Amino acid sequence: MPDTETQLGELVPQAAAGDRTALNRVVGLVYPPVLRYVRARIGGGVTPTPEDVAQDICLAVATSLPTYVDRGRPFMAYVYGIAFNKVADAHRTLSRDRLHPTEEVPETVVEHDTPEEWALIADGRNRVRALLDSLNEKSRNILILRIFEGLSAEETAAIVGSTPGAVRVAQHRALASLRKKLGEEAQS
């Protein structure tokens, strides 16, 4: 992440000044972590898809760059701030939309991923998502940023507006809560 932040530190002012090549590189750097974050918060098989939401986030970042002001925080904190809002918008959309139609029927048969394999993968994702949903919003975001994104406590603190020590404590408590839930499930 520090290497990415270094690159962003050089590219963002150029992109904000109108350099389209720098803008393309900024979007290319922020898209993978944003997509991981969105997939952890939304999951697959829903409309809007995580890819759609990640694209909306990148578009919002790109269009807001000319007005971006460096406040001494990592640029990714700015990106994740936009991501938090876009994910919340997607959750509102998901709560209103009860239909999940298939956009296109595949023309070929895929033989390497059976329905059973997909069901097991989906079940694992759903279980992790249910466990994360049992936490409060701040704890869930801290775990996603620290574990799924691999950010340091300092980087996470800058994003969630806290201190590194408070992030570590919140992470410890959230993981202890998840361990307790898993232990209760195992005993049932």
mmCIF file of N, CA and C in Angstrom, residues 72-74 76-78 80-81 84 138 141-143 145-146 150-171:
data_model
loop_
_atom_site.group_PDB
_atom_site.id
_atom_site.type_symbol
_atom_site.label_atom_id
_atom_site.label_comp_id
_atom_site.label_asym_id
_atom_site.label_seq_id
_atom_site.Cartn_x
_atom_site.Cartn_y
_atom_site.Cartn_z
ATOM 1 N N GLY A 72 -3.642 16.160 3.928
ATOM 2 C CA GLY A 72 -2.609 15.456 4.685
ATOM 3 C C GLY A 72 -2.940 14.011 4.990
ATOM 4 N N ARG A 73 -4.079 13.528 4.540
ATOM 5 C CA ARG A 73 -4.467 12.130 4.736
ATOM 6 C C ARG A 73 -4.140 11.367 3.462
ATOM 7 N N PRO A 74 -4.016 10.036 3.560
ATOM 8 C CA PRO A 74 -3.762 9.260 2.335
ATOM 9 C C PRO A 74 -4.907 9.452 1.332
ATOM 10 N N MET A 76 -6.175 7.282 -0.532
ATOM 11 C CA MET A 76 -7.118 6.163 -0.443
ATOM 12 C C MET A 76 -8.172 6.411 0.631
ATOM 13 N N ALA A 77 -7.872 7.221 1.639
ATOM 14 C CA ALA A 77 -8.895 7.580 2.632
ATOM 15 C C ALA A 77 -10.019 8.350 1.944
ATOM 16 N N TYR A 78 -9.653 9.223 1.032
ATOM 17 C CA TYR A 78 -10.634 9.973 0.236
ATOM 18 C C TYR A 78 -11.455 9.008 -0.616
ATOM 19 N N TYR A 80 -11.951 5.725 -0.121
ATOM 20 C CA TYR A 80 -12.823 4.890 0.709
ATOM 21 C C TYR A 80 -13.996 5.686 1.269
ATOM 22 N N GLY A 81 -13.816 6.975 1.488
ATOM 23 C CA GLY A 81 -14.951 7.808 1.906
ATOM 24 C C GLY A 81 -16.041 7.809 0.841
ATOM 25 N N PHE A 84 -17.648 4.270 0.860
ATOM 26 C CA PHE A 84 -18.631 4.069 1.930
ATOM 27 C C PHE A 84 -20.006 4.562 1.482
ATOM 28 N N LYS A 138 -18.945 0.474 12.150
ATOM 29 C CA LYS A 138 -17.537 0.856 12.275
ATOM 30 C C LYS A 138 -16.646 -0.376 12.428
ATOM 31 N N ASN A 141 -16.393 -2.148 9.066
ATOM 32 C CA ASN A 141 -15.499 -1.439 8.147
ATOM 33 C C ASN A 141 -14.037 -1.623 8.537
ATOM 34 N N ILE A 142 -13.747 -1.605 9.826
ATOM 35 C CA ILE A 142 -12.371 -1.799 10.281
ATOM 36 C C ILE A 142 -11.880 -3.186 9.899
ATOM 37 N N LEU A 143 -12.692 -4.219 10.117
ATOM 38 C CA LEU A 143 -12.272 -5.571 9.750
ATOM 39 C C LEU A 143 -12.077 -5.703 8.243
ATOM 40 N N LEU A 145 -11.297 -3.353 6.073
ATOM 41 C CA LEU A 145 -10.101 -2.624 5.656
ATOM 42 C C LEU A 145 -8.821 -3.296 6.146
ATOM 43 N N ARG A 146 -8.832 -3.811 7.370
ATOM 44 C CA ARG A 146 -7.615 -4.427 7.930
ATOM 45 C C ARG A 146 -7.373 -5.823 7.367
ATOM 46 N N GLY A 150 -6.001 -5.437 3.786
ATOM 47 C CA GLY A 150 -4.623 -5.534 4.246
ATOM 48 C C GLY A 150 -3.994 -4.200 4.619
ATOM 49 N N LEU A 151 -4.822 -3.239 5.005
ATOM 50 C CA LEU A 151 -4.289 -1.931 5.379
ATOM 51 C C LEU A 151 -3.718 -1.973 6.790
ATOM 52 N N SER A 152 -2.789 -1.078 7.060
ATOM 53 C CA SER A 152 -2.219 -0.969 8.402
ATOM 54 C C SER A 152 -3.225 -0.273 9.316
ATOM 55 N N ALA A 153 -2.945 -0.327 10.621
ATOM 56 C CA ALA A 153 -3.818 0.353 11.582
ATOM 57 C C ALA A 153 -3.805 1.859 11.339
ATOM 58 N N GLU A 154 -2.653 2.392 10.951
ATOM 59 C CA GLU A 154 -2.540 3.824 10.692
ATOM 60 C C GLU A 154 -3.367 4.226 9.472
ATOM 61 N N GLU A 155 -3.278 3.432 8.404
ATOM 62 C CA GLU A 155 -4.046 3.730 7.191
ATOM 63 C C GLU A 155 -5.540 3.609 7.461
ATOM 64 N N THR A 156 -5.926 2.572 8.195
ATOM 65 C CA THR A 156 -7.339 2.377 8.529
ATOM 66 C C THR A 156 -7.841 3.518 9.401
ATOM 67 N N ALA A 157 -7.038 3.937 10.363
ATOM 68 C CA ALA A 157 -7.429 5.040 11.241
ATOM 69 C C ALA A 157 -7.682 6.311 10.440
ATOM 70 N N ALA A 158 -6.834 6.569 9.457
ATOM 71 C CA ALA A 158 -7.024 7.764 8.624
ATOM 72 C C ALA A 158 -8.328 7.683 7.847
ATOM 73 N N ILE A 159 -8.712 6.488 7.434
ATOM 74 C CA ILE A 159 -9.926 6.319 6.634
ATOM 75 C C ILE A 159 -11.175 6.440 7.489
ATOM 76 N N VAL A 160 -11.178 5.805 8.677
ATOM 77 C CA VAL A 160 -12.387 5.799 9.511
ATOM 78 C C VAL A 160 -12.439 6.960 10.498
ATOM 79 N N GLY A 161 -11.400 7.790 10.498
ATOM 80 C CA GLY A 161 -11.403 8.962 11.379
ATOM 81 C C GLY A 161 -11.205 8.602 12.834
ATOM 82 N N SER A 162 -10.196 7.798 13.109
ATOM 83 C CA SER A 162 -9.924 7.337 14.463
ATOM 84 C C SER A 162 -8.418 7.356 14.685
ATOM 85 N N THR A 163 -7.990 6.755 15.787
ATOM 86 C CA THR A 163 -6.556 6.629 16.055
ATOM 87 C C THR A 163 -6.137 5.192 15.787
ATOM 88 N N PRO A 164 -4.859 4.965 15.492
ATOM 89 C CA PRO A 164 -4.405 3.589 15.263
ATOM 90 C C PRO A 164 -4.668 2.676 16.461
ATOM 91 N N GLY A 165 -4.485 3.182 17.661
ATOM 92 C CA GLY A 165 -4.747 2.380 18.857
ATOM 93 C C GLY A 165 -6.215 1.984 18.962
ATOM 94 N N ALA A 166 -7.107 2.927 18.674
ATOM 95 C CA ALA A 166 -8.537 2.626 18.725
ATOM 96 C C ALA A 166 -8.917 1.620 17.654
ATOM 97 N N VAL A 167 -8.272 1.695 16.491
ATOM 98 C CA VAL A 167 -8.535 0.733 15.419
ATOM 99 C C VAL A 167 -8.120 -0.664 15.867
ATOM 100 N N ARG A 168 -6.937 -0.771 16.501
ATOM 101 C CA ARG A 168 -6.467 -2.080 16.968
ATOM 102 C C ARG A 168 -7.409 -2.659 18.020
ATOM 103 N N VAL A 169 -7.858 -1.818 18.934
ATOM 104 C CA VAL A 169 -8.782 -2.274 19.978
ATOM 105 C C VAL A 169 -10.108 -2.716 19.354
ATOM 106 N N ALA A 170 -10.636 -1.909 18.429
ATOM 107 C CA ALA A 170 -11.908 -2.259 17.778
ATOM 108 C C ALA A 170 -11.761 -3.552 16.986
ATOM 109 N N GLN A 171 -10.630 -3.728 16.320
ATOM 110 C CA GLN A 171 -10.391 -4.967 15.567
ATOM 111 C C GLN A 171 -10.344 -6.152 16.520
#
